Amino acid sequence: MKVIELKSLSKIYNPDTIPVRAINDVSLSVEEGEFTAIVGPSGCGKTTLLNMIGGLDARSEGSVEVGGVSIQDMSESQLTTFRMQHIGFVFQAYNLIPVLTAKENIEFIMVLQNMDAKTMQERSDDLLDRMGIKDQRDRRPSELSGGQQQRVAVARALASRPKFVLADEPTANLDSGSTEALLDIMAKLNEEENITFIFSTHDQRVIDRAKRVITLEDGVIVSDEHR
Amino acid sequence: MILYIKLAWRNVWRSKKRTWITASSIAFSVFFACLMQSSQLGSYDNMIDNSARFFTGHLGIHQVDFWEDQIIDNSFDQQELIQLDLSNSDILIGVPRLSSFALASYGDKTKGAALFGVSLPLEAEFSYLKRKLIEGDYNNKGGVLMAEGLAANLNLRVGDTLVLMGQGYHGVNAAGKYPVSGILKFPIPTLNQGAIYLPLETLQEFLSAPNMISSYSILLKDSQDTELMRSHMETILKDKELGLMTWQEMLPDLVSSIELDYYGGWVILIILYVVIGFGIFGTFLMMIKERTYELGILNAIGMNKYRIQAMVAIEIFLLIFLGVLMGLLMATPIILYFWSNPILLSGDAALAMEKFGYEPIIPFALNFKIFYNQGISIFVIALFLAIYPMLAIKQLKIIKALNE
Ligand SMILES: Nc1ncnc2c1ncn2[C@@H]1O[C@H](COP(=O)(O)OP(=O)(O)OP(=O)(O)O)[C@@H](O)[C@H]1O
Ligand SMILES: [Mg+2]
């Protein structure tokens, strides 16, 4: 099943002054259960592409379909609700709400989704367990290591049972040990529960773990390799 | 909802120092404003009470021409009132008064004096006249009570005999000799330098005006109820040649100086609030600016902007509420204290107050309106200032926020 379908997608920054074609005529589809890396040199358009897929930024040309639903014509608040229901996000750093504990951060989206307390409790306990951060459940982000924070962020992204998880350089701020640990968890979730991950990275060790590698250069896909 | 409150509460305490500084500045302004208004309203009450008790009453009934031309010929027969039923649960007490002028002599000295014919027992309750007695006997039949300053000017003491000369009803000559049975001391200089109190019948006899009075003064339970009482009284008085006046009509200068002072006070408070408002605004500004990235994340992961606004609105409310509460908690015991123990002025300040005819005290009013006024004012200001953070959230751009 296709979870993402991009057709002739382009993003032009500053169209009125000095136009920058950050993404240029990209067509791409992503199937459920993929473990896909978007790679390429700095400035090639990885973040821009992920932002458009996640409905965080508007496209200039072309179309974006998520789970068969075209998202480009949605209003801002429809889009926000759509993200809450269908897309999991992990950012590079400082993903978490500083005043909430690890567990509360994970439950946050489920509260927004009006999930009942019992289901929420079970799910957050389960996620904490699987991420190996059960002992840190009552700590605030400032009391967690970078790797632990990113694991909480992945747990939060999964809490809402999204169609896929978008992660823009999730390991950029981590040391190699934490990077390994995070990737192990992501790969395991992908393998055992068929959770779709699309992440961007610079890191060769991360690229090596991906099952599909899409390489961008100057906003254009130059290679798309399934392994 | 619980999540919002939890989030908001923790966010408020994220920068403890800033929260305390902001809340304290709000608390200070509420505190200051409450104390100021309490002393203002307290002194208005006191001035109104003083003037009403000594001079006009809250309501005064006169012969229709009296107020324009306050002469003995414009007095009226008190029998006219006795036939009427003036009783009403809002009325505390009423007193008949007759006033006139005369020359007062003792030995080789002569001074002009204001004569007040009153019912001494009633006046003891109405104007607390008995409390002004510093020497002699209050209820001595046939005697008169003299103001201390006047007695000193005439070199006259209790037991001496005073000679009064003047014009009586319809131009007859009036003259009489009266023993001085007591000395009264008034804080108000005009009274202290010229007042002579006589039993009503004594003055009526002196002026050849039996049964005549110049006014029937009424004290209400609440000085502000005059308009309400007017309609009640006017139906009772409708067939008489008598007019009813409220203290506001009889004391227009007092009314306007109270208004001037009250609005002047508000001007000071508004300046204070503007200054405090800038501080609050700075805090609101920081609440958004330093958290733009975080708010961007919240929006990105699916928290709708109206929910973010609600969260920040609760933070703002908690912050303001804390400040107002602290201010009210600080102000209440102090107002309560000064309400039961008015500040007694001394020295130059006291003299200045007395010169204007007021008792040299700063009384405090205990009025819910004061607390309510300040609380509401701060909330209105905060509501107004909260427009900025609400708009800033509305205009938040996720991509820009995430790049912070
Ligand atoms: N808001 C913007 N306005 C103008 N140009 C922009 C804006 N954001 C990005 N760009 C440009 O678009 C291009 C793609 O940027 P993008 O951030 O997507 O690259 P990236 O592949 O994520 O780079 P990195 O690996 O450094 O994160 C770059 O040339 C960048 O300068
Ligand atoms: Mg990037």
XYZ file of C-alpha atoms and ligand atoms in Angstrom:
663
model
C 0.000 0.000 0.000
C 1.295 3.417 -0.937
C 1.658 5.731 2.024
C 3.238 8.607 0.131
C 2.852 9.658 -3.495
C 4.654 12.738 -4.842
C 4.009 13.924 -8.371
C 6.227 16.523 -10.074
C 6.790 18.177 -6.739
C 8.730 21.444 -6.649
C 9.551 24.000 -4.008
C 10.636 27.449 -5.011
C 11.815 29.765 -2.222
C 11.590 33.528 -2.758
C 9.706 33.231 -6.061
C 9.429 37.019 -6.340
C 13.004 38.043 -5.586
C 15.844 35.566 -6.107
C 14.044 32.258 -6.715
C 15.692 29.148 -5.260
C 14.463 25.816 -6.601
C 15.103 23.745 -3.490
C 13.113 20.780 -4.847
C 12.755 20.448 -8.556
C 10.146 18.204 -10.194
C 10.417 15.273 -7.811
C 8.124 12.273 -8.293
C 8.322 9.513 -5.743
C 6.231 6.965 -3.954
C 6.778 5.227 -0.646
C 5.174 1.895 0.281
C 4.065 0.835 3.717
C 6.895 -0.799 5.663
C 9.766 0.959 3.953
C 12.908 2.019 5.817
C 14.058 4.804 3.572
C 16.937 7.251 3.833
C 17.016 10.549 1.976
C 20.646 11.500 1.523
C 22.755 14.069 -0.234
C 25.085 16.970 0.403
C 24.133 19.869 2.608
C 21.647 22.149 0.885
C 20.442 19.510 -1.560
C 16.844 19.810 -0.302
C 16.355 16.939 2.173
C 14.676 19.047 4.824
C 12.566 20.836 2.257
C 11.340 17.534 0.845
C 10.506 16.046 4.245
C 8.702 19.234 5.281
C 6.464 19.071 2.233
C 5.732 15.386 2.758
C 4.852 16.106 6.393
C 2.575 19.008 5.535
C 4.782 21.458 7.433
C 5.574 23.511 4.361
C 3.515 24.255 1.268
C 4.546 22.962 -2.140
C 5.040 25.352 -5.055
C 4.170 22.941 -7.841
C 3.006 19.330 -8.131
C 1.085 17.282 -5.608
C 1.523 15.448 -2.331
C -0.706 12.523 -1.380
C -0.504 10.909 2.028
C -2.371 7.632 2.459
C -4.328 8.425 -0.694
C -5.367 11.844 0.581
C -4.159 14.906 -1.214
C -2.915 17.319 1.434
C -1.892 20.385 -0.508
C -5.292 22.033 -0.513
C -6.047 21.554 3.141
C -6.454 24.577 5.414
C -3.847 25.167 8.037
C -5.891 23.732 10.868
C -7.048 20.729 8.807
C -3.433 20.052 8.060
C -2.488 20.281 11.720
C -5.168 17.776 12.616
C -4.051 15.560 9.737
C -0.480 15.574 11.041
C -1.707 14.760 14.521
C -3.661 11.762 13.248
C -1.458 10.341 10.536
C 2.171 11.458 10.676
C 4.857 10.913 13.284
C 7.658 13.465 13.524
C 11.158 13.253 14.909
C 13.332 16.328 14.589
C 17.032 16.744 14.907
C 16.966 17.917 18.518
C 14.846 19.534 21.217
C 11.820 17.601 20.124
C 10.257 17.359 23.532
C 8.161 19.646 25.681
C 10.602 20.703 28.384
C 8.052 20.889 31.211
C 6.645 17.403 30.661
C 8.225 14.134 31.742
C 9.220 11.455 29.239
C 5.963 9.612 29.829
C 3.876 12.794 29.600
C 5.616 13.733 26.374
C 4.694 10.373 24.891
C 1.106 10.732 26.066
C 0.810 14.279 24.790
C -0.320 13.370 21.278
C -2.692 10.751 22.617
C -4.292 13.419 24.791
C -4.672 15.616 21.723
C -6.328 12.619 20.058
C -8.733 12.297 22.987
C -7.629 8.734 23.635
C -9.107 7.204 26.762
C -6.858 7.146 29.797
C -6.505 3.387 30.047
C -5.436 2.809 26.441
C -3.082 5.747 26.705
C -1.505 4.384 29.867
C -0.970 0.954 28.355
C 0.435 2.342 25.162
C 2.881 4.728 26.798
C 4.091 1.987 29.171
C 4.552 -0.343 26.231
C 6.462 2.272 24.219
C 8.691 3.222 27.143
C 9.453 -0.443 27.575
C 10.268 -1.034 23.933
C 12.439 2.068 23.713
C 14.368 0.907 26.738
C 13.637 4.067 28.701
C 11.239 2.701 31.290
C 13.457 3.864 34.127
C 13.532 7.393 32.760
C 9.771 7.718 32.451
C 9.407 10.391 35.104
C 12.362 12.485 34.063
C 12.086 15.722 32.216
C 13.946 16.126 28.893
C 16.686 18.176 30.561
C 17.450 15.151 32.733
C 17.813 12.807 29.757
C 20.782 12.205 27.453
C 20.494 13.194 23.803
C 19.995 9.568 22.809
C 17.306 9.055 25.431
C 15.574 12.218 24.298
C 15.512 10.974 20.706
C 14.088 7.649 21.847
C 11.322 9.477 23.678
C 10.741 11.472 20.499
C 10.414 8.259 18.461
C 8.043 6.878 21.076
C 5.970 10.013 20.890
C 5.925 9.859 17.095
C 4.637 6.287 17.305
C 2.136 6.931 20.068
C -0.499 8.211 17.692
C -0.190 5.131 15.412
C 0.787 7.215 12.385
C 0.944 5.971 8.783
C 4.663 6.703 8.799
C 7.393 8.452 10.777
C 9.349 11.327 9.267
C 12.723 11.973 10.837
C 14.972 14.806 9.697
C 18.524 13.925 10.694
C 17.433 12.183 13.896
C 20.977 11.170 14.777
C 22.815 14.349 13.858
C 23.308 15.349 17.477
C 24.098 11.879 18.812
C 27.374 10.101 19.483
C 27.976 6.838 17.646
C 26.760 4.631 20.505
C 23.456 6.456 20.800
C 23.129 6.528 17.027
C 23.469 2.728 16.943
C 20.971 2.292 19.737
C 18.383 4.547 18.108
C 18.802 2.855 14.745
C 18.490 -0.578 16.339
C 15.158 0.422 17.809
C 13.914 1.982 14.577
C 14.996 -1.018 12.516
C 13.368 -3.405 14.968
C 10.080 -1.488 14.895
C 10.259 -1.524 11.128
C 10.948 -5.231 10.937
C 8.614 -6.489 13.646
C 5.732 -4.072 13.312
C 6.071 -2.944 9.726
C 6.355 0.695 10.750
C 7.349 2.962 7.868
C 10.322 5.264 8.471
C 11.581 7.982 6.176
C 14.620 9.788 7.474
C 17.274 12.113 6.147
C 20.903 11.754 7.107
C 24.512 12.591 6.367
C 25.881 9.738 8.373
C 27.285 6.786 6.382
C 26.570 4.308 9.231
C 22.927 5.365 9.132
C 22.803 5.150 5.347
C 24.164 1.607 5.583
C 21.193 0.530 7.701
C 18.569 1.816 5.237
C 16.635 -0.550 2.955
C 16.131 2.149 0.359
C 18.403 5.119 -0.269
C 17.211 8.130 -2.259
C 19.980 10.543 -3.191
C 19.196 14.188 -3.878
C 21.385 16.727 -5.564
C 20.284 20.309 -6.104
C 16.688 19.343 -5.476
C 16.639 16.504 -7.958
C 16.650 12.743 -7.327
C 19.871 11.416 -8.794
C 19.576 7.851 -7.563
C 16.962 5.646 -5.896
C 18.411 2.399 -4.707
C 16.513 -0.522 -3.065
C 18.651 -2.963 -1.086
C -8.222 20.430 29.856
C -6.235 19.042 32.779
C -3.272 18.748 30.439
C -3.524 22.412 29.497
C -3.651 23.495 33.095
C -0.750 21.227 33.983
C 1.266 22.504 31.037
C 0.377 26.118 31.720
C 1.134 25.837 35.416
C 4.551 24.315 34.790
C 5.309 26.810 32.066
C 4.484 29.657 34.419
C 7.085 28.340 36.840
C 9.686 27.739 34.193
C 11.249 31.122 34.739
C 10.551 31.546 38.407
C 12.325 34.848 38.678
C 10.401 36.408 35.845
C 7.110 35.091 37.147
C 7.781 36.482 40.613
C 8.897 39.827 39.246
C 5.840 40.137 37.020
C 3.433 38.927 39.690
C 5.031 41.241 42.238
C 4.708 44.259 39.996
C 1.052 43.445 39.472
C 0.656 42.824 43.187
C 2.295 46.123 44.005
C 0.050 48.093 41.689
C -3.076 46.358 42.986
C -1.907 46.947 46.533
C -1.142 50.589 45.945
C -4.344 51.157 43.995
C -6.507 49.509 46.670
C -4.952 51.541 49.459
C -5.270 54.723 47.506
C -8.889 54.166 46.562
C -9.756 52.982 50.026
C -8.402 56.165 51.575
C -10.067 58.242 48.876
C -13.483 56.648 49.300
C -12.983 56.694 53.062
C -12.346 60.414 53.130
C -15.286 61.060 50.811
C -17.546 59.127 53.147
C -16.116 61.076 56.020
C -16.540 64.451 54.327
C -20.083 63.643 53.297
C -20.876 62.392 56.767
C -19.349 65.461 58.424
C -21.171 67.866 56.180
C -24.446 66.000 56.332
C -24.425 65.644 60.081
C -23.451 69.228 60.848
C -25.096 71.136 58.080
C -27.452 69.674 55.573
C -28.460 66.147 56.394
C -28.564 63.693 53.530
C -31.956 65.147 52.760
C -33.276 68.511 53.838
C -36.872 69.752 53.910
C -37.224 73.516 53.714
C -39.767 76.109 52.886
C -39.542 76.354 49.100
C -37.691 79.698 49.053
C -35.307 78.974 51.894
C -32.336 77.611 49.992
C -32.211 80.634 47.706
C -32.612 83.102 50.520
C -31.669 81.685 53.890
C -33.458 84.147 56.142
C -35.666 83.608 59.123
C -38.711 84.745 57.172
C -38.328 81.708 54.915
C -38.883 79.263 57.710
C -41.892 76.999 58.121
C -44.148 75.709 60.853
C -42.977 72.362 62.134
C -46.593 71.361 62.707
C -46.795 70.796 58.975
C -44.360 67.946 59.300
C -45.760 66.441 62.434
C -48.951 65.575 60.546
C -46.931 63.644 58.006
C -45.655 60.121 58.329
C -42.021 60.344 57.336
C -41.005 56.989 58.658
C -39.124 54.758 56.292
C -36.726 51.929 56.905
C -33.952 53.757 55.033
C -34.123 56.768 57.330
C -31.892 56.767 60.368
C -33.050 59.946 62.058
C -34.452 63.400 61.378
C -33.990 66.654 63.259
C -35.653 70.065 63.192
C -33.300 73.025 63.021
C -33.736 76.751 63.075
C -30.857 78.975 62.134
C -30.225 82.671 62.175
C -27.587 85.295 62.795
C -27.132 87.687 65.683
C -24.594 89.821 67.449
C -23.202 88.219 70.546
C -21.837 90.469 73.275
C -20.089 89.980 76.549
C -18.577 92.845 78.463
C -17.194 95.294 75.952
C -16.768 92.695 73.198
C -19.209 91.967 70.358
C -18.979 89.337 67.638
C -21.219 88.080 64.867
C -22.522 84.607 65.558
C -24.493 81.902 63.826
C -27.372 80.715 65.952
C -28.579 77.148 65.730
C -31.804 76.219 67.406
C -31.799 72.475 67.838
C -33.263 69.644 69.802
C -30.279 68.867 71.999
C -31.177 65.215 72.692
C -31.757 64.492 68.974
C -28.683 66.440 67.977
C -26.582 64.298 70.275
C -27.356 61.459 67.884
C -27.515 63.355 64.639
C -24.433 65.558 64.723
C -22.847 63.997 67.819
C -23.024 67.532 69.234
C -22.648 66.245 72.763
C -19.198 64.862 71.918
C -18.048 68.381 71.138
C -18.754 69.526 74.686
C -15.476 70.227 76.459
C -16.800 72.112 79.431
C -20.074 72.619 81.268
C -23.382 70.886 80.923
C -24.977 69.717 77.675
C -28.630 69.602 78.719
C -28.912 72.635 80.954
C -32.409 74.122 80.536
C -32.437 77.713 79.366
C -28.695 77.894 78.806
C -26.797 78.065 75.523
C -23.784 76.188 74.230
C -20.984 78.223 72.724
C -18.191 77.336 70.390
C -14.824 77.491 72.056
C -13.242 79.982 69.651
C -16.122 82.407 69.957
C -16.151 82.115 73.743
C -12.432 82.865 73.830
C -12.865 85.901 71.595
C -15.565 87.232 73.886
C -13.552 86.354 76.971
C -16.460 84.390 78.246
C -16.677 81.279 80.404
C -19.305 78.793 81.523
C -21.752 80.489 83.862
C -21.302 83.929 82.302
C -24.284 85.595 80.683
C -24.305 86.289 76.984
C -26.268 89.061 75.298
C -27.739 88.352 71.883
C -29.126 90.993 69.563
C -30.607 90.606 66.132
C -33.649 90.624 63.940
C -36.521 88.273 64.535
C -39.357 86.897 62.445
C -40.895 89.501 60.089
C -38.445 92.155 61.162
C -39.193 92.370 64.862
C -36.343 93.222 67.145
C -34.802 90.326 68.950
C -32.790 90.637 72.115
C -32.089 88.383 75.028
C -29.730 87.375 77.805
C -28.663 83.771 78.128
C -26.452 81.985 80.566
C -23.675 79.974 78.931
C -24.048 76.400 80.127
C -21.367 74.702 78.017
C -18.467 75.145 75.644
C -18.247 73.178 72.394
C -15.049 72.543 70.516
C -15.365 71.994 66.761
C -12.646 70.824 64.428
C -14.176 72.964 61.714
C -12.930 76.547 62.118
C -16.046 78.312 60.830
C -18.110 76.576 63.476
C -15.538 76.954 66.192
C -15.264 80.708 65.616
C -18.947 81.507 65.416
C -21.479 78.910 66.445
C -23.952 79.178 69.262
C -26.323 76.271 69.911
C -29.600 76.961 71.672
C -32.533 74.718 72.486
C -34.988 75.065 69.605
C -37.731 76.665 71.741
C -35.278 79.194 73.156
C -34.262 80.367 69.701
C -37.890 80.372 68.480
C -38.771 82.591 71.402
C -35.770 84.873 70.815
C -36.767 85.341 67.182
C -40.490 85.607 67.959
C -41.023 82.641 65.651
C -42.917 80.056 67.692
C -42.949 76.576 66.081
C -40.955 77.768 63.131
C -37.999 75.838 61.794
C -35.751 76.499 58.821
C -35.029 72.922 58.018
C -35.838 69.377 58.826
C -32.705 67.379 58.165
C -32.758 63.678 57.540
C -29.929 61.182 57.793
C -30.140 58.076 55.624
C -28.563 54.724 56.230
C -26.725 55.081 52.942
C -25.671 58.514 51.748
C -25.955 57.349 48.121
C -29.651 56.503 48.388
C -30.818 60.100 48.057
C -32.378 59.797 44.620
C -34.247 56.688 45.681
C -35.647 58.487 48.709
C -36.560 61.599 46.788
C -39.534 60.026 45.053
C -40.733 58.499 48.295
C -40.519 61.839 50.096
C -41.931 63.947 47.310
C -45.208 62.040 47.268
C -45.523 62.658 50.985
C -44.757 66.353 50.656
C -46.770 66.982 47.527
C -49.480 69.271 48.952
C -47.130 71.349 51.068
C -45.209 74.470 50.246
C -42.139 72.549 51.173
C -39.174 71.543 49.065
C -36.890 68.567 49.367
C -33.207 68.774 48.615
C -30.497 66.142 48.587
C -27.023 66.679 49.980
C -25.707 66.562 46.448
C -27.882 69.562 45.595
C -27.096 71.399 48.781
C -23.363 70.707 48.623
C -22.464 70.983 44.920
C -18.898 72.034 45.759
C -18.385 68.909 47.802
C -19.789 66.756 45.015
C -17.540 68.316 42.401
C -14.430 68.228 44.543
C -15.084 64.558 45.296
C -15.502 63.851 41.609
C -12.394 65.775 40.744
C -10.392 63.937 43.376
C -11.805 60.569 42.346
C -10.991 60.996 38.676
C -7.651 62.540 39.594
C -6.952 59.352 41.512
C -7.862 57.307 38.475
C -5.446 59.319 36.367
C -2.657 58.360 38.770
C -3.786 54.754 38.683
C -3.953 54.720 34.901
C -0.385 56.032 34.735
C 0.623 53.340 37.194
C -1.187 50.703 35.174
C 0.415 51.843 31.947
C 3.843 51.495 33.525
C 2.983 48.085 34.967
C 1.357 47.225 31.639
C 4.666 47.657 29.846
C 6.239 45.232 32.286
C 3.475 42.707 31.760
C 3.752 43.143 28.034
C 7.486 42.480 28.191
C 6.769 39.227 29.973
C 4.127 38.240 27.429
C 6.564 39.061 24.671
C 9.217 36.826 26.191
C 6.717 34.037 26.812
C 6.315 33.806 23.055
C 9.704 34.867 21.726
C 11.837 32.516 23.746
C 9.510 29.630 23.021
C 8.959 30.075 19.308
C 10.836 26.876 18.491
C 8.919 24.905 21.077
C 5.581 26.278 19.892
C 6.629 25.368 16.348
C 7.256 21.777 17.466
C 3.862 21.652 19.181
C 2.164 22.874 16.056
C 4.195 20.516 13.853
C 3.304 17.392 15.788
C -0.361 18.283 15.597
C -1.380 20.721 18.320
C -3.770 23.108 16.672
C -3.103 26.800 17.054
C -6.277 27.463 19.004
C -5.089 24.877 21.489
C -1.702 26.525 21.755
C -3.497 29.820 22.277
C -5.620 28.273 25.004
C -2.511 26.977 26.733
C -0.796 30.371 26.639
C -4.018 32.109 27.677
C -4.173 29.914 30.761
C -0.543 30.743 31.511
C -1.360 34.427 31.244
C -4.411 34.027 33.414
C -2.465 32.160 36.091
C 0.247 34.782 36.100
C -2.181 37.687 36.375
C -4.322 35.877 38.908
C -1.275 35.229 41.063
C -0.326 38.902 40.970
C -3.825 40.194 41.680
C -4.309 37.679 44.478
C -1.018 38.643 46.102
C -1.935 42.318 45.840
C -5.359 41.813 47.376
C -3.956 39.639 50.143
C -1.449 42.332 51.001
C -3.952 45.168 50.814
C -6.819 43.572 52.743
C -5.294 43.423 56.235
C -3.910 46.938 55.921
C -7.207 48.364 54.733
C -8.993 46.467 57.489
C -6.602 47.914 60.031
C -6.913 51.507 58.875
C -10.628 51.107 58.417
C -11.005 50.428 62.133
C -8.132 52.748 63.127
C -8.194 55.789 60.846
C -4.884 57.608 60.562
C -4.939 60.669 62.802
C -3.059 63.524 61.261
C -1.060 65.919 63.355
C 0.968 69.062 62.813
C 0.708 71.050 59.606
C -1.233 68.395 57.744
C -3.884 68.430 60.436
C -4.100 72.222 60.388
C -4.483 72.241 56.636
C -7.304 69.708 56.779
C -9.079 71.688 59.503
C -8.770 74.863 57.518
C -10.782 73.243 54.770
C -13.399 72.276 57.278
C -12.591 68.597 57.669
C -11.578 66.459 60.538
C -7.838 65.821 60.454
C -8.096 62.088 59.917
C -7.551 59.765 56.973
C -10.301 57.204 57.211
C -10.227 54.121 54.996
C -13.298 52.722 53.335
C -13.969 49.017 53.389
C -15.816 48.630 50.158
C -15.886 45.589 47.912
C -15.933 47.947 44.961
C -12.299 48.873 45.615
C -10.995 45.324 45.284
C -13.293 44.648 42.406
C -12.198 47.824 40.578
C -8.515 46.963 40.776
C -8.905 43.283 39.987
C -11.046 44.044 36.969
C -8.737 46.818 35.779
C -5.711 44.518 35.795
C -7.633 41.767 34.028
C -8.868 44.168 31.385
C -5.323 45.410 30.810
C -4.030 41.844 30.649
C -6.797 40.892 28.263
C -5.833 43.773 26.049
C -2.131 42.958 26.224
C -2.839 39.281 25.574
C -3.917 40.213 22.067
C -0.252 40.255 21.125
C 0.681 36.689 22.125
C -2.577 35.400 20.667
C -1.856 37.043 17.324
C 1.768 35.927 17.428
C 0.604 32.327 17.820
C -1.927 32.754 15.046
C 0.804 33.967 12.742
C 3.336 31.365 13.780
C 5.042 29.755 10.783
C 6.207 26.260 11.578
C 9.184 26.268 9.239
C 10.427 29.614 10.530
C 9.861 28.575 14.101
C 11.751 25.318 13.651
C 14.725 27.211 12.236
C 15.051 29.340 15.378
N 13.466 29.601 3.880
C 14.305 29.517 2.850
N 14.451 30.551 2.022
C 15.284 30.489 0.977
N 16.017 29.438 0.686
C 15.928 28.373 1.481
C 15.066 28.350 2.612
N 15.188 27.153 3.209
C 16.086 26.452 2.493
N 16.511 27.167 1.463
C 17.456 26.742 0.455
O 16.926 25.592 -0.123
C 17.939 24.644 -0.373
C 17.616 23.324 0.295
O 17.652 23.500 1.701
P 17.383 22.326 2.732
O 17.363 22.910 4.089
O 16.199 21.578 2.288
O 18.693 21.439 2.513
P 19.169 20.149 3.312
O 19.442 19.129 2.312
O 18.202 19.835 4.374
O 20.538 20.670 3.919
P 21.247 20.190 5.293
O 21.842 18.884 4.978
O 22.273 21.236 5.513
O 20.212 20.173 6.320
C 19.234 25.267 0.103
O 19.896 25.821 -0.989
C 18.785 26.341 1.040
O 19.695 27.402 1.035
Mg 18.243 19.750 6.510
